[in-house]
């Protein structure tokens, strides 16, 4: 998030705005920015007099704006931080008050709102006023296909060297919980010895993700039509449903075989172009090339139909009394033998 990097750089350089209104679905970026304003802007001896932290459920906009209009007791700036600002009521009158403040903020106050998990209504005048003043910052969730790159960038910023596929492995198993991913990477940073490379074994030991038995390895085995490995992984995943949610596995395989179809339709174009369309690192193109060879377009399309069928079965439609373990094994069998299975019309 380039905007976040700029915000953090400006805070470090003591170049701040009078208002920061962070809002949006992704709480992690908001937390990082607010933490920097809370801990890195004022000196420790200034915080006791010039820093106030309140919570949305315990206050109101008139009270917050009253605090914001006060002047610092010591030093040049005071910081007012409103955490959980999404719990604040914002009626029409309060909206007008915030709008008026946004148009004429107190220069000696840094007023910070952490409005998580939802956006402000872009149609409202107060939102437009905050945006016009360049005080509004939207924190959007990272798309699944961009998550491995974000993880790889985080590893780079922490000076963590990784083995190939590690960012994808973490993305597959930890989902887009950026706070959890960041916490785990910071733990690994402490654990890793100088020059040590982060690989699957280290992740399995310290995070609990099995490199051998996970959805990423399952899709590799299916992509290579390695039935023995695929069934072995399927058996393990079926025995550990809490660590291997069926819905997540289906979503991962759906994305994988959708990319195989993209590869099929773009075959012959430069690998960089295909990788960009698929939203992956060009490093992985060779894997898709091998899978595309084993799953021609007709068969890859059938796999998508099979995954949709099992999505319905996972919801209890057409699979009475079938547990996830049985569903996973049947799914793997059908994908491996997709060229032999007649599809229902």
mmCIF file of C-alpha atoms in Angstrom:
data_model
loop_
_atom_site.group_PDB
_atom_site.id
_atom_site.type_symbol
_atom_site.label_atom_id
_atom_site.label_comp_id
_atom_site.label_asym_id
_atom_site.label_seq_id
_atom_site.Cartn_x
_atom_site.Cartn_y
_atom_site.Cartn_z
ATOM 1 C CA UNK A 1 0.000 0.000 0.000
ATOM 2 C CA UNK A 2 1.992 2.971 -1.317
ATOM 3 C CA UNK A 3 -0.245 5.523 0.396
ATOM 4 C CA UNK A 4 0.444 3.881 3.768
ATOM 5 C CA UNK A 5 4.197 3.979 3.137
ATOM 6 C CA UNK A 6 3.958 7.717 2.452
ATOM 7 C CA UNK A 7 1.891 8.284 5.614
ATOM 8 C CA UNK A 8 4.440 6.394 7.734
ATOM 9 C CA UNK A 9 7.325 8.306 6.147
ATOM 10 C CA UNK A 10 5.626 11.644 6.849
ATOM 11 C CA UNK A 11 4.910 10.700 10.473
ATOM 12 C CA UNK A 12 8.563 9.765 10.930
ATOM 13 C CA UNK A 13 9.544 13.163 9.500
ATOM 14 C CA UNK A 14 6.977 14.930 11.762
ATOM 15 C CA UNK A 15 5.060 16.080 8.694
ATOM 16 C CA UNK A 16 1.440 15.419 9.615
ATOM 17 C CA UNK A 17 -2.039 16.481 8.556
ATOM 18 C CA UNK A 18 -4.565 18.057 10.931
ATOM 19 C CA UNK A 19 -7.016 15.199 10.271
ATOM 20 C CA UNK A 20 -6.614 11.528 9.359
ATOM 21 C CA UNK A 21 -9.889 9.721 8.759
ATOM 22 C CA UNK A 22 -9.053 6.089 8.039
ATOM 23 C CA UNK A 23 -11.961 3.950 6.857
ATOM 24 C CA UNK A 24 -12.577 0.748 4.917
ATOM 25 C CA UNK A 25 -12.720 -3.035 5.054
ATOM 26 C CA UNK A 26 -9.063 -3.802 5.838
ATOM 27 C CA UNK A 27 -8.359 -3.153 9.518
ATOM 28 C CA UNK A 28 -4.654 -4.011 9.292
ATOM 29 C CA UNK A 29 -3.547 -0.924 7.325
ATOM 30 C CA UNK A 30 -5.615 1.300 9.633
ATOM 31 C CA UNK A 31 -3.996 -0.279 12.696
ATOM 32 C CA UNK A 32 -0.485 0.251 11.290
ATOM 33 C CA UNK A 33 -1.104 3.939 10.542
ATOM 34 C CA UNK A 34 -2.834 4.654 13.856
ATOM 35 C CA UNK A 35 -0.097 2.839 15.791
ATOM 36 C CA UNK A 36 2.534 5.056 14.132
ATOM 37 C CA UNK A 37 0.611 8.225 15.010
ATOM 38 C CA UNK A 38 0.088 6.979 18.575
ATOM 39 C CA UNK A 39 3.641 5.841 19.279
ATOM 40 C CA UNK A 40 6.017 7.581 16.877
ATOM 41 C CA UNK A 41 4.866 11.183 16.525
ATOM 42 C CA UNK A 42 4.959 12.801 19.962
ATOM 43 C CA UNK A 43 7.902 12.398 22.320
ATOM 44 C CA UNK A 44 7.253 10.300 25.428
ATOM 45 C CA UNK A 45 7.211 13.294 27.784
ATOM 46 C CA UNK A 46 4.669 15.067 25.527
ATOM 47 C CA UNK A 47 2.172 12.196 25.412
ATOM 48 C CA UNK A 48 1.025 12.581 29.027
ATOM 49 C CA UNK A 49 -0.240 16.104 28.340
ATOM 50 C CA UNK A 50 -0.912 16.203 24.605
ATOM 51 C CA UNK A 51 -2.202 12.779 23.575
ATOM 52 C CA UNK A 52 -5.747 11.554 24.150
ATOM 53 C CA UNK A 53 -7.182 8.189 23.106
ATOM 54 C CA UNK A 54 -10.953 7.663 23.122
ATOM 55 C CA UNK A 55 -13.252 4.923 21.821
ATOM 56 C CA UNK A 56 -16.250 5.384 19.581
ATOM 57 C CA UNK A 57 -18.725 3.631 21.863
ATOM 58 C CA UNK A 58 -17.739 5.865 24.804
ATOM 59 C CA UNK A 59 -17.823 9.275 23.160
ATOM 60 C CA UNK A 60 -19.518 11.430 20.516
ATOM 61 C CA UNK A 61 -18.513 13.728 17.675
ATOM 62 C CA UNK A 62 -19.310 16.924 19.647
ATOM 63 C CA UNK A 63 -17.062 15.728 22.514
ATOM 64 C CA UNK A 64 -14.262 14.799 20.103
ATOM 65 C CA UNK A 65 -14.430 18.113 18.266
ATOM 66 C CA UNK A 66 -14.409 19.954 21.597
ATOM 67 C CA UNK A 67 -11.154 18.179 22.477
ATOM 68 C CA UNK A 68 -9.753 18.924 19.011
ATOM 69 C CA UNK A 69 -10.377 22.674 19.433
ATOM 70 C CA UNK A 70 -8.277 22.831 22.576
ATOM 71 C CA UNK A 71 -4.636 23.852 22.391
ATOM 72 C CA UNK A 72 -1.583 21.820 23.451
ATOM 73 C CA UNK A 73 -0.520 22.209 27.071
ATOM 74 C CA UNK A 74 3.122 21.703 26.217
ATOM 75 C CA UNK A 75 4.776 21.590 22.814
ATOM 76 C CA UNK A 76 3.372 22.502 19.407
ATOM 77 C CA UNK A 77 0.961 19.634 18.732
ATOM 78 C CA UNK A 78 -1.678 17.543 20.434
ATOM 79 C CA UNK A 79 -2.936 14.190 19.120
ATOM 80 C CA UNK A 80 -6.544 13.027 19.524
ATOM 81 C CA UNK A 81 -7.066 9.387 18.497
ATOM 82 C CA UNK A 82 -10.550 7.932 18.097
ATOM 83 C CA UNK A 83 -10.392 4.132 18.013
ATOM 84 C CA UNK A 84 -13.352 2.039 16.844
ATOM 85 C CA UNK A 85 -14.810 5.161 15.249
ATOM 86 C CA UNK A 86 -17.340 3.023 13.396
ATOM 87 C CA UNK A 87 -19.236 2.821 16.724
ATOM 88 C CA UNK A 88 -19.834 6.580 16.716
ATOM 89 C CA UNK A 89 -23.267 7.929 15.864
ATOM 90 C CA UNK A 90 -23.193 10.397 12.993
ATOM 91 C CA UNK A 91 -26.528 12.125 12.637
ATOM 92 C CA UNK A 92 -27.200 15.070 10.361
ATOM 93 C CA UNK A 93 -26.230 17.713 12.923
ATOM 94 C CA UNK A 94 -23.043 15.901 13.933
ATOM 95 C CA UNK A 95 -22.205 15.483 10.262
ATOM 96 C CA UNK A 96 -22.455 19.254 9.799
ATOM 97 C CA UNK A 97 -20.181 19.826 12.805
ATOM 98 C CA UNK A 98 -17.517 17.444 11.486
ATOM 99 C CA UNK A 99 -17.869 18.944 8.016
ATOM 100 C CA UNK A 100 -17.311 22.441 9.428
ATOM 101 C CA UNK A 101 -14.250 21.268 11.351
ATOM 102 C CA UNK A 102 -12.844 19.531 8.233
ATOM 103 C CA UNK A 103 -13.141 22.839 6.374
ATOM 104 C CA UNK A 104 -11.300 24.726 9.138
ATOM 105 C CA UNK A 105 -9.279 22.341 11.339
ATOM 106 C CA UNK A 106 -7.135 23.499 14.262
ATOM 107 C CA UNK A 107 -3.525 23.434 12.976
ATOM 108 C CA UNK A 108 -2.059 22.429 16.348
ATOM 109 C CA UNK A 109 -4.271 19.311 16.579
ATOM 110 C CA UNK A 110 -3.783 15.975 14.832
ATOM 111 C CA UNK A 111 -7.226 14.374 14.875
ATOM 112 C CA UNK A 112 -7.199 10.665 13.994
ATOM 113 C CA UNK A 113 -10.213 8.441 13.297
ATOM 114 C CA UNK A 114 -9.913 4.641 12.989
ATOM 115 C CA UNK A 115 -13.190 3.728 11.293
ATOM 116 C CA UNK A 116 -12.813 -0.009 10.636
ATOM 117 C CA UNK A 117 -14.614 -2.677 8.637
ATOM 118 C CA UNK A 118 -16.738 -0.337 6.537
ATOM 119 C CA UNK A 119 -16.538 2.726 4.332
ATOM 120 C CA UNK A 120 -18.038 6.131 4.922
ATOM 121 C CA UNK A 121 -21.000 6.927 2.696
ATOM 122 C CA UNK A 122 -19.456 8.734 -0.287
ATOM 123 C CA UNK A 123 -22.743 10.553 -0.937
ATOM 124 C CA UNK A 124 -22.689 12.450 2.359
ATOM 125 C CA UNK A 125 -21.419 16.038 2.524
ATOM 126 C CA UNK A 126 -19.103 15.258 5.434
ATOM 127 C CA UNK A 127 -17.376 12.530 3.404
ATOM 128 C CA UNK A 128 -16.933 14.927 0.507
ATOM 129 C CA UNK A 129 -15.544 17.589 2.848
ATOM 130 C CA UNK A 130 -12.986 15.164 4.317
ATOM 131 C CA UNK A 131 -12.038 14.002 0.839
ATOM 132 C CA UNK A 132 -11.702 17.574 -0.449
ATOM 133 C CA UNK A 133 -9.291 18.357 2.394
ATOM 134 C CA UNK A 134 -7.298 15.207 1.538
ATOM 135 C CA UNK A 135 -8.004 13.875 5.030
ATOM 136 C CA UNK A 136 -9.835 10.711 3.936
ATOM 137 C CA UNK A 137 -7.890 7.450 3.563
ATOM 138 C CA UNK A 138 -9.537 4.284 2.268
ATOM 139 C CA UNK A 139 -8.140 0.955 3.467
ATOM 140 C CA UNK A 140 -9.202 -1.747 1.008
ATOM 141 C CA UNK A 141 -8.787 -5.502 1.358
ATOM 142 C CA UNK A 142 -6.088 -7.141 -0.715
ATOM 143 C CA UNK A 143 -7.420 -9.357 -3.483
ATOM 144 C CA UNK A 144 -6.578 -13.036 -3.142
ATOM 145 C CA UNK A 145 -4.402 -13.086 -6.252
ATOM 146 C CA UNK A 146 -2.333 -10.166 -4.877
ATOM 147 C CA UNK A 147 -1.876 -11.688 -1.417
ATOM 148 C CA UNK A 148 1.272 -13.756 -2.189
ATOM 149 C CA UNK A 149 2.989 -10.623 -3.545
ATOM 150 C CA UNK A 150 2.027 -8.684 -0.403
ATOM 151 C CA UNK A 151 3.486 -11.472 1.756
ATOM 152 C CA UNK A 152 6.646 -11.552 -0.370
ATOM 153 C CA UNK A 153 6.996 -7.759 -0.007
ATOM 154 C CA UNK A 154 6.547 -8.040 3.772
ATOM 155 C CA UNK A 155 9.275 -10.686 3.882
ATOM 156 C CA UNK A 156 11.549 -8.379 1.901
ATOM 157 C CA UNK A 157 10.876 -5.447 4.246
ATOM 158 C CA UNK A 158 11.726 -7.698 7.213
ATOM 159 C CA UNK A 159 14.870 -8.974 5.434
ATOM 160 C CA UNK A 160 13.511 -12.524 5.491
ATOM 161 C CA UNK A 161 14.858 -14.712 2.696
ATOM 162 C CA UNK A 162 12.358 -17.338 1.530
ATOM 163 C CA UNK A 163 12.350 -20.546 -0.450
ATOM 164 C CA UNK A 164 10.191 -20.596 -3.627
ATOM 165 C CA UNK A 165 6.421 -20.888 -3.084
ATOM 166 C CA UNK A 166 6.528 -19.812 0.568
ATOM 167 C CA UNK A 167 4.420 -16.682 0.052
ATOM 168 C CA UNK A 168 1.830 -18.761 -1.785
ATOM 169 C CA UNK A 169 1.855 -21.406 0.940
ATOM 170 C CA UNK A 170 1.208 -18.780 3.625
ATOM 171 C CA UNK A 171 -1.479 -17.131 1.512
ATOM 172 C CA UNK A 172 -3.288 -20.431 0.956
ATOM 173 C CA UNK A 173 -3.330 -21.379 4.611
ATOM 174 C CA UNK A 174 -3.673 -18.100 6.441
ATOM 175 C CA UNK A 175 -6.054 -16.400 4.026
ATOM 176 C CA UNK A 176 -6.185 -12.615 3.925
ATOM 177 C CA UNK A 177 -5.914 -12.072 7.682
ATOM 178 C CA UNK A 178 -3.088 -9.551 7.291
ATOM 179 C CA UNK A 179 -2.722 -8.962 11.023
ATOM 180 C CA UNK A 180 -2.141 -12.648 11.679
ATOM 181 C CA UNK A 181 0.263 -12.968 8.751
ATOM 182 C CA UNK A 182 2.222 -9.926 9.932
ATOM 183 C CA UNK A 183 2.419 -11.254 13.506
ATOM 184 C CA UNK A 184 3.648 -14.660 12.312
ATOM 185 C CA UNK A 185 6.278 -13.105 10.034
ATOM 186 C CA UNK A 186 7.563 -10.943 12.873
ATOM 187 C CA UNK A 187 7.830 -14.043 15.082
ATOM 188 C CA UNK A 188 9.714 -15.867 12.335
ATOM 189 C CA UNK A 189 12.043 -12.870 11.950
ATOM 190 C CA UNK A 190 13.084 -13.367 15.595
ATOM 191 C CA UNK A 191 13.434 -17.151 15.236
ATOM 192 C CA UNK A 192 15.452 -17.190 12.005
ATOM 193 C CA UNK A 193 19.212 -17.171 12.283
ATOM 194 C CA UNK A 194 21.242 -14.766 10.181
ATOM 195 C CA UNK A 195 21.251 -15.934 6.551
ATOM 196 C CA UNK A 196 18.741 -18.735 7.246
ATOM 197 C CA UNK A 197 16.122 -19.236 4.533
ATOM 198 C CA UNK A 198 12.462 -19.506 5.485
ATOM 199 C CA UNK A 199 11.194 -22.810 4.108
ATOM 200 C CA UNK A 200 8.303 -25.207 4.591
ATOM 201 C CA UNK A 201 9.951 -27.083 7.452
ATOM 202 C CA UNK A 202 10.416 -23.901 9.509
ATOM 203 C CA UNK A 203 6.828 -22.842 8.821
ATOM 204 C CA UNK A 204 5.509 -26.266 9.818
ATOM 205 C CA UNK A 205 7.496 -26.203 13.083
ATOM 206 C CA UNK A 206 6.613 -22.666 14.132
ATOM 207 C CA UNK A 207 3.216 -21.942 12.551
ATOM 208 C CA UNK A 208 1.786 -25.432 12.296
ATOM 209 C CA UNK A 209 1.240 -25.466 8.548
ATOM 210 C CA UNK A 210 2.252 -28.785 7.054
ATOM 211 C CA UNK A 211 4.180 -28.268 3.832
ATOM 212 C CA UNK A 212 3.448 -31.810 2.770
ATOM 213 C CA UNK A 213 -0.271 -31.882 3.556
ATOM 214 C CA UNK A 214 -1.967 -28.683 2.482
ATOM 215 C CA UNK A 215 -4.141 -27.377 -0.310
ATOM 216 C CA UNK A 216 -1.162 -25.843 -2.127
ATOM 217 C CA UNK A 217 0.566 -29.236 -2.292
ATOM 218 C CA UNK A 218 -2.751 -30.867 -3.232
ATOM 219 C CA UNK A 219 -3.193 -28.620 -6.253
ATOM 220 C CA UNK A 220 0.409 -29.325 -7.274
ATOM 221 C CA UNK A 221 -0.240 -33.067 -7.053
ATOM 222 C CA UNK A 222 -3.504 -32.760 -8.995
ATOM 223 C CA UNK A 223 -1.857 -30.478 -11.548
ATOM 224 C CA UNK A 224 0.825 -33.108 -12.146
ATOM 225 C CA UNK A 225 -1.750 -35.946 -12.030
ATOM 226 C CA UNK A 226 0.258 -37.556 -9.253
ATOM 227 C CA UNK A 227 -2.564 -39.716 -7.912
ATOM 228 C CA UNK A 228 -0.624 -41.375 -5.075
ATOM 229 C CA UNK A 229 0.436 -38.050 -3.572
ATOM 230 C CA UNK A 230 -2.966 -36.456 -4.190
ATOM 231 C CA UNK A 231 -4.836 -39.259 -2.389
ATOM 232 C CA UNK A 232 -2.318 -39.228 0.460
ATOM 233 C CA UNK A 233 -2.851 -35.490 0.957
ATOM 234 C CA UNK A 234 -6.630 -35.868 0.583
ATOM 235 C CA UNK A 235 -6.671 -38.542 3.303
ATOM 236 C CA UNK A 236 -4.712 -36.323 5.697
ATOM 237 C CA UNK A 237 -6.841 -33.250 4.957
ATOM 238 C CA UNK A 238 -10.013 -35.269 5.504
ATOM 239 C CA UNK A 239 -8.726 -36.296 8.935
ATOM 240 C CA UNK A 240 -7.984 -32.665 9.853
ATOM 241 C CA UNK A 241 -11.014 -30.678 8.623
ATOM 242 C CA UNK A 242 -10.467 -27.762 11.035
ATOM 243 C CA UNK A 243 -7.042 -27.078 9.540
ATOM 244 C CA UNK A 244 -8.247 -27.755 6.003
ATOM 245 C CA UNK A 245 -11.667 -26.142 5.465
ATOM 246 C CA UNK A 246 -13.464 -27.737 2.513
ATOM 247 C CA UNK A 247 -14.754 -24.396 1.215
ATOM 248 C CA UNK A 248 -11.259 -22.874 1.219
ATOM 249 C CA UNK A 249 -9.861 -25.909 -0.578
ATOM 250 C CA UNK A 250 -12.537 -25.651 -3.293
ATOM 251 C CA UNK A 251 -11.842 -21.936 -3.750
ATOM 252 C CA UNK A 252 -8.112 -22.563 -4.108
ATOM 253 C CA UNK A 253 -8.589 -25.341 -6.666
ATOM 254 C CA UNK A 254 -11.136 -23.240 -8.547
ATOM 255 C CA UNK A 255 -8.630 -20.367 -8.848
ATOM 256 C CA UNK A 256 -5.899 -22.783 -9.897
ATOM 257 C CA UNK A 257 -7.848 -24.487 -12.690
ATOM 258 C CA UNK A 258 -9.349 -21.165 -13.801
ATOM 259 C CA UNK A 259 -5.761 -20.040 -14.357
ATOM 260 C CA UNK A 260 -5.085 -23.247 -16.278
ATOM 261 C CA UNK A 261 -7.947 -22.278 -18.598
ATOM 262 C CA UNK A 262 -6.499 -18.771 -18.971
ATOM 263 C CA UNK A 263 -3.148 -20.339 -19.867
ATOM 264 C CA UNK A 264 -4.834 -22.567 -22.461
ATOM 265 C CA UNK A 265 -6.578 -19.621 -24.124
ATOM 266 C CA UNK A 266 -3.419 -17.455 -24.131
ATOM 267 C CA UNK A 267 -0.933 -20.142 -25.099
ATOM 268 C CA UNK A 268 1.771 -18.768 -27.383
ATOM 269 C CA UNK A 269 1.816 -15.296 -25.829
ATOM 270 C CA UNK A 270 4.821 -14.124 -23.751
ATOM 271 C CA UNK A 271 4.937 -15.763 -20.281
ATOM 272 C CA UNK A 272 5.024 -12.320 -18.643
ATOM 273 C CA UNK A 273 1.762 -11.367 -20.371
ATOM 274 C CA UNK A 274 0.064 -14.613 -19.356
ATOM 275 C CA UNK A 275 1.297 -14.309 -15.757
ATOM 276 C CA UNK A 276 -0.018 -10.749 -15.557
ATOM 277 C CA UNK A 277 -3.455 -11.858 -16.766
ATOM 278 C CA UNK A 278 -3.483 -14.699 -14.238
ATOM 279 C CA UNK A 279 -2.286 -12.460 -11.411
ATOM 280 C CA UNK A 280 0.685 -14.683 -10.539
ATOM 281 C CA UNK A 281 4.459 -14.495 -10.423
ATOM 282 C CA UNK A 282 5.964 -15.497 -13.808
ATOM 283 C CA UNK A 283 8.069 -18.020 -11.855
ATOM 284 C CA UNK A 284 4.998 -20.292 -11.638
ATOM 285 C CA UNK A 285 4.122 -20.246 -15.341
ATOM 286 C CA UNK A 286 6.061 -23.470 -15.938
ATOM 287 C CA UNK A 287 3.798 -25.275 -13.440
ATOM 288 C CA UNK A 288 0.703 -24.135 -15.297
ATOM 289 C CA UNK A 289 2.274 -25.129 -18.612
ATOM 290 C CA UNK A 290 2.713 -28.690 -17.327
ATOM 291 C CA UNK A 291 -0.828 -28.807 -15.926
ATOM 292 C CA UNK A 292 -2.226 -27.433 -19.189
ATOM 293 C CA UNK A 293 -0.471 -30.250 -21.034
ATOM 294 C CA UNK A 294 -2.118 -32.845 -18.798
ATOM 295 C CA UNK A 295 -5.498 -31.082 -18.701
ATOM 296 C CA UNK A 296 -6.473 -29.875 -22.186
ATOM 297 C CA UNK A 297 -9.018 -27.058 -22.315
ATOM 298 C CA UNK A 298 -11.951 -29.487 -22.488
ATOM 299 C CA UNK A 299 -10.783 -31.343 -19.374
ATOM 300 C CA UNK A 300 -9.838 -28.196 -17.416
ATOM 301 C CA UNK A 301 -13.350 -26.888 -18.078
ATOM 302 C CA UNK A 302 -14.756 -30.180 -16.774
ATOM 303 C CA UNK A 303 -12.735 -29.751 -13.586
ATOM 304 C CA UNK A 304 -14.434 -26.402 -13.000
ATOM 305 C CA UNK A 305 -17.810 -28.145 -13.368
ATOM 306 C CA UNK A 306 -16.691 -30.838 -10.901
ATOM 307 C CA UNK A 307 -15.665 -28.172 -8.376
ATOM 308 C CA UNK A 308 -19.074 -26.497 -8.705
ATOM 309 C CA UNK A 309 -20.736 -29.887 -8.197
ATOM 310 C CA UNK A 310 -18.764 -30.449 -4.988
ATOM 311 C CA UNK A 311 -19.488 -26.941 -3.785
ATOM 312 C CA UNK A 312 -23.176 -27.933 -3.848
ATOM 313 C CA UNK A 313 -22.407 -31.269 -2.195
ATOM 314 C CA UNK A 314 -20.466 -29.494 0.518
ATOM 315 C CA UNK A 315 -23.656 -27.537 1.241
ATOM 316 C CA UNK A 316 -25.586 -30.810 1.597
ATOM 317 C CA UNK A 317 -27.177 -30.914 -1.849
ATOM 318 C CA UNK A 318 -26.854 -34.333 -3.494
ATOM 319 C CA UNK A 319 -24.487 -35.721 -0.868
ATOM 320 C CA UNK A 320 -26.636 -36.955 1.999
ATOM 321 C CA UNK A 321 -24.635 -38.406 4.909
ATOM 322 C CA UNK A 322 -21.302 -37.687 3.208
ATOM 323 C CA UNK A 323 -18.667 -36.141 5.445
ATOM 324 C CA UNK A 324 -15.891 -33.845 4.248
ATOM 325 C CA UNK A 325 -13.339 -36.686 4.275
ATOM 326 C CA UNK A 326 -15.415 -38.682 1.771
ATOM 327 C CA UNK A 327 -16.114 -35.585 -0.322
ATOM 328 C CA UNK A 328 -12.408 -34.736 -0.589
ATOM 329 C CA UNK A 329 -11.471 -38.267 -1.669
ATOM 330 C CA UNK A 330 -14.266 -38.394 -4.256
ATOM 331 C CA UNK A 331 -13.314 -34.928 -5.535
ATOM 332 C CA UNK A 332 -9.671 -35.939 -5.980
ATOM 333 C CA UNK A 333 -10.701 -39.142 -7.771
ATOM 334 C CA UNK A 334 -12.914 -37.233 -10.222
ATOM 335 C CA UNK A 335 -10.296 -34.594 -11.007
ATOM 336 C CA UNK A 336 -7.522 -37.154 -11.546
ATOM 337 C CA UNK A 337 -9.823 -39.171 -13.805
ATOM 338 C CA UNK A 338 -11.541 -36.247 -15.491
ATOM 339 C CA UNK A 339 -10.656 -37.598 -18.943
ATOM 340 C CA UNK A 340 -12.550 -40.833 -18.192
ATOM 341 C CA UNK A 341 -15.646 -39.412 -16.493
ATOM 342 C CA UNK A 342 -18.740 -38.647 -18.492
ATOM 343 C CA UNK A 343 -20.231 -35.333 -17.468
ATOM 344 C CA UNK A 344 -23.951 -34.967 -16.868
ATOM 345 C CA UNK A 345 -25.684 -32.800 -19.428
#
